[in-house]
Coordinates of C-alpha atoms in Angstrom, one line a residue:
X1 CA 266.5 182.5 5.7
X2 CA 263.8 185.2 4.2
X3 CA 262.1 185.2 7.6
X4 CA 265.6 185.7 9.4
X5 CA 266.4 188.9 6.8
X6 CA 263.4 190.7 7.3
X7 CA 263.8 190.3 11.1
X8 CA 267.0 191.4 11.2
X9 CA 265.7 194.6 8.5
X10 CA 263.1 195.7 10.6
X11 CA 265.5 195.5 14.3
X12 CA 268.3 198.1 11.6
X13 CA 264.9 200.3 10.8
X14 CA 263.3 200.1 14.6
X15 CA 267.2 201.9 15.0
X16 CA 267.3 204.4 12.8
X17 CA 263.7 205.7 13.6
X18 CA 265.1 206.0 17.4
X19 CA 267.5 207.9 16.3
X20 CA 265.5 210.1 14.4
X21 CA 263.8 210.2 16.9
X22 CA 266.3 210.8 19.7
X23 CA 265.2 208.1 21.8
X24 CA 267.3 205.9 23.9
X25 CA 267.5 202.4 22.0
X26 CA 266.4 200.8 25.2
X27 CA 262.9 202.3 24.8
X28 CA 260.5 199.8 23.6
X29 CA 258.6 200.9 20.2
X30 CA 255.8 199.3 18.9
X31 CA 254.7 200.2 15.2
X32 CA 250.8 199.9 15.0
X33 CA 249.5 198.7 11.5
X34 CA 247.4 201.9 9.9
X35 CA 243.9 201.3 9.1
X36 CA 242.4 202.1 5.8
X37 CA 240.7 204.9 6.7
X38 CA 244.1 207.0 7.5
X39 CA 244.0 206.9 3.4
X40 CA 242.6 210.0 2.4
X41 CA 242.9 211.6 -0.5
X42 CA 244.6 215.0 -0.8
X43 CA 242.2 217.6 -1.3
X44 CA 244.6 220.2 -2.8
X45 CA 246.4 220.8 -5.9
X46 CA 250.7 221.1 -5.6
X47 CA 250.0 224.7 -6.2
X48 CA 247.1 224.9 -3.4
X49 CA 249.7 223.7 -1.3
X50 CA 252.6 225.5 -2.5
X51 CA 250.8 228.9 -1.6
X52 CA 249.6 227.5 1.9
X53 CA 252.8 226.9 2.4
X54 CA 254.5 229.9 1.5
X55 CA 252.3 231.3 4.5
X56 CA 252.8 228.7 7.2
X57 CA 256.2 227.0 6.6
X58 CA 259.1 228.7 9.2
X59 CA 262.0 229.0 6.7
X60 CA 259.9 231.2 4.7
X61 CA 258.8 233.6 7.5
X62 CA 262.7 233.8 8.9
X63 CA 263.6 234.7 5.2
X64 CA 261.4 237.0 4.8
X65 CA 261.9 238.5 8.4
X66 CA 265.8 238.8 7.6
X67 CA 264.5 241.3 4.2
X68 CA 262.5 243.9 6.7
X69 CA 265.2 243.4 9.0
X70 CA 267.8 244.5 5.8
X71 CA 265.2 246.9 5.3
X72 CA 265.5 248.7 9.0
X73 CA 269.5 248.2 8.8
X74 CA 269.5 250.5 5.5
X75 CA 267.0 253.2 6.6
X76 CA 269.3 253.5 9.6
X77 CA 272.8 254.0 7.7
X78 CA 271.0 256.4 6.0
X79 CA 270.3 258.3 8.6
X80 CA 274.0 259.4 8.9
X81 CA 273.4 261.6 5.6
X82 CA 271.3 263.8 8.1
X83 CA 272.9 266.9 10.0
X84 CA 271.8 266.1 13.7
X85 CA 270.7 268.3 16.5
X86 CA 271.6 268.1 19.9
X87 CA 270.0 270.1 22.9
X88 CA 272.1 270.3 26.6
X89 CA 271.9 271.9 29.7
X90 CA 273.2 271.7 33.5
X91 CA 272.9 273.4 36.5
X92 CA 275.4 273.5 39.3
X93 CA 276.7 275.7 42.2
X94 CA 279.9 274.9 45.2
X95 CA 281.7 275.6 48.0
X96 CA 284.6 276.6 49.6
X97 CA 285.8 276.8 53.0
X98 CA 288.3 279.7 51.9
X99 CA 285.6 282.1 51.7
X100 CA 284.1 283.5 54.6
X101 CA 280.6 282.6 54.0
X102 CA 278.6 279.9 55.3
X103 CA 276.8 277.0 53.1
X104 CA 273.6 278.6 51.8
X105 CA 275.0 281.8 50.9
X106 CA 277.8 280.3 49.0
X107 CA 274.9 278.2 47.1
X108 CA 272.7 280.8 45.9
X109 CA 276.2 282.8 45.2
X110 CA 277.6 280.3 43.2
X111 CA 274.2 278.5 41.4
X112 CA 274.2 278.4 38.0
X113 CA 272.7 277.6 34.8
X114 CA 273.3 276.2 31.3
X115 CA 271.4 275.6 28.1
X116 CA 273.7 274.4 25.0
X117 CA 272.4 273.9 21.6
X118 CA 274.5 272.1 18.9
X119 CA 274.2 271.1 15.1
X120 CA 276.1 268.4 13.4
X121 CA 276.0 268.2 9.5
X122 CA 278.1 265.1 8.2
X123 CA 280.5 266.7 5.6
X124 CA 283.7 265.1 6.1
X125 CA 282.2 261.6 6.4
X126 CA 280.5 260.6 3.5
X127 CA 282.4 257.9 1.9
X128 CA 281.7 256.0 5.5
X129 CA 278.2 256.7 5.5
X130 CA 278.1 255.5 1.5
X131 CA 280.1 252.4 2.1
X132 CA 277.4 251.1 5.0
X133 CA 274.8 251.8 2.9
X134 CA 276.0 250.1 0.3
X135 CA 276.5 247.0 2.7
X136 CA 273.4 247.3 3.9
X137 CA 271.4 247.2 0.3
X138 CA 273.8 244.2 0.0
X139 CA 272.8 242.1 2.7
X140 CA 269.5 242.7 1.8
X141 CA 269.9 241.7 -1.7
X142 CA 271.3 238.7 -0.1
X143 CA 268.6 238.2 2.1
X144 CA 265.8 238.6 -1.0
X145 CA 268.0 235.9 -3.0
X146 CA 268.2 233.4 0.0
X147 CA 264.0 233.8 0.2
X148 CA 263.7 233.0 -3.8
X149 CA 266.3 230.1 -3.1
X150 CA 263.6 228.9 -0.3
X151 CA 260.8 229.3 -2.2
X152 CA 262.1 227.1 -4.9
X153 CA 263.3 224.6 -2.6
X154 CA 259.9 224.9 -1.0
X155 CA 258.3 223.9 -4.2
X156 CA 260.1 221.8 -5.5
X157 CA 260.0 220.0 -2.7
X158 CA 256.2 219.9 -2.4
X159 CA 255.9 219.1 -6.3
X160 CA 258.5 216.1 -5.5
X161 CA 256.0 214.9 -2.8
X162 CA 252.8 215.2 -4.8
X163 CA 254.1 213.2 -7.8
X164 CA 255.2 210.4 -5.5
X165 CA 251.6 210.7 -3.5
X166 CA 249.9 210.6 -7.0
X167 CA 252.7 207.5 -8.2
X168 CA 251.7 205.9 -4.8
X169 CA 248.1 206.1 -5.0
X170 CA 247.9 204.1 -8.0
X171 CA 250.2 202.0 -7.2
X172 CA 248.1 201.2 -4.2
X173 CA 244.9 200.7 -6.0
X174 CA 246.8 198.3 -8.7
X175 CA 247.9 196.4 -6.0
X176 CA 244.0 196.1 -4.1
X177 CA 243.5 194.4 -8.2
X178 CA 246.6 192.3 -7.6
X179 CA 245.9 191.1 -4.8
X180 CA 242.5 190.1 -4.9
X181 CA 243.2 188.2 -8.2
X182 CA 246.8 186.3 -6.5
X183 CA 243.9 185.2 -3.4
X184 CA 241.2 184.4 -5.8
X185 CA 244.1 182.2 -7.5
X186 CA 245.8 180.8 -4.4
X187 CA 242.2 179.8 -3.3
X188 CA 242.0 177.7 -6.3
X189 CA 244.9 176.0 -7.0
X190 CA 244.1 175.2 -3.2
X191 CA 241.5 173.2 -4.3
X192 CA 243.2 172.1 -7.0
X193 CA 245.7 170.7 -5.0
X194 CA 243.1 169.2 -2.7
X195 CA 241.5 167.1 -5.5
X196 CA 245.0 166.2 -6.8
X197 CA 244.7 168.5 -9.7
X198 CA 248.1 169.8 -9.3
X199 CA 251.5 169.3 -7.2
X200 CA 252.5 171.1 -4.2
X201 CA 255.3 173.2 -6.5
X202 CA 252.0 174.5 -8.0
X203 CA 250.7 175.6 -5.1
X204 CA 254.0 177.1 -3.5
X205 CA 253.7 178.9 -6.9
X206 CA 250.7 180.4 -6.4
X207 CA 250.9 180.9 -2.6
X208 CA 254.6 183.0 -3.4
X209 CA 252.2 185.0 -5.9
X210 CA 249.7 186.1 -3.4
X211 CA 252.0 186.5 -0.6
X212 CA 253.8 189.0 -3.4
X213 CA 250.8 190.7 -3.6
X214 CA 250.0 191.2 0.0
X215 CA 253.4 192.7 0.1
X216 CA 253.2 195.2 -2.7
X217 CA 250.0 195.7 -1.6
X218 CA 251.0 196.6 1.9
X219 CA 254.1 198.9 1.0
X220 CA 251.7 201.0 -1.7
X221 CA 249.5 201.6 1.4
X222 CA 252.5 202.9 3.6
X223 CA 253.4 205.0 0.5
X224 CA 250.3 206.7 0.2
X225 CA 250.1 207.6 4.0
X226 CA 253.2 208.5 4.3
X227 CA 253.1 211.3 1.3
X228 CA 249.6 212.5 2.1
X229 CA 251.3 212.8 5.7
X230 CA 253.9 215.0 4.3
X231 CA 251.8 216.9 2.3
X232 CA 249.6 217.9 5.0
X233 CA 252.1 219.0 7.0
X234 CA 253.3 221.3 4.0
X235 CA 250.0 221.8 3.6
X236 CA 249.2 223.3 7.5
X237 CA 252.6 223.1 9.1
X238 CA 251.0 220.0 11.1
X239 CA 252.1 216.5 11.1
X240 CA 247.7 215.1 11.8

């Protein structure tokens, strides 16, 4: 019955990773066991992180884009305070078949020339010009308060992680202490059981206890990889 549960558990979770994954669920997927060495220990602080982070991770760097872009969006609404100057000129000539001169005569006759020079100074528009400034300093007081809101979900986020990385490692190494006192146990009431010392309920006893042990011992492991994984990829933006 236990053996037909955790099948059917780890068939539901080989499913949900393929669909995190977007793969089709006829793909095969084989999980390979990590080895011990993939267990290194973070070499930063949460806060070492945190301000790596804050250089590397892309919601940040969009935020942060949207403020200069705020930034550009208010310099030019200001710009309609200015009085604007405007330079123009043309040339042109024509013809007529009325008058009784051929093509090139009425072309030079008729050529001329135009330079116009004109000056605009906003009077009768400044409310409109106020108003999108004014929406422009708010969108970028928006865009400011939507980078703070990252930050903060940025760190708490990474603070989150490293508390569960640090609660994982020692679960881990409690468990290396478990289970090499459940095998040093199981391997004697083996024994025991051997020289009739003790029944076989005993024994299942004992052998339930170290098979517990492997188990907590092997989900710390997964824990600890799994959150020094995550913080490295806060860490560098990098999942290895």
């Amino acid at each position: 019955y236990e053996l037909l549960n955790a099948r059917n558990n780890y068939s539901a979770e080989i499913t949900f990773l393929k669909q995190l994954l977007n793969l089709p669920q006829s793909q095969q997927l084989e999980i390979s066991e990590p080895q011990e060495t993939y267990l290194y220990p973070v070499p930063f602080s949460a806060e070492q992180i945190y301000l790596h982070s804050l250089q590397e991770s892309p919601s940040i760097q969009a935020s942060s884009m949207n403020i200069a872009i705020s930034e550009k969006d208010i310099d030019i609404a200001k710009a309609d305070f200015l009085p604007s100057l405007s330079l123009s000129g043309s040339l042109g000539s024509g013809y007529t078949s009325i008058q009784d001169m051929n093509f090139l005569d009425q072309y030079d006759l008729n050529f001329n020339q135009r330079v116009g020079l004109a000056l605009s100074i906003p009077i009768f528009n400044q409310g409109a010009t106020k108003a999108s400034v004014r929406k422009a300093e708010i969108r970028k007081e928006q865009a400011n308060i939507a980078l703070e809101n990252s930050k903060n979900e940025l760190y708490q986020n990474i603070t989150t992680a490293w508390q569960n990385y640090t609660s994982a490692e020692e679960q881990f190494n409690a468990a290396k202490l478990a289970i090499d006192a459940a095998k040093d146990s199981y391997q004697l009431a083996s024994k025991q059981f051997e020289q009739g010392l003790i029944n076989s309920a005993d024994l299942i006893v004992s052998q339930n206890n170290y098979t517990t042990a492997q188990q907590n011992h092997l989900q710390a492991k997964y824990m600890v990889i799994l959150y020094s994984r995550l913080l490295n990829f806060y860490n560098t933006n990098q999942l290895y």
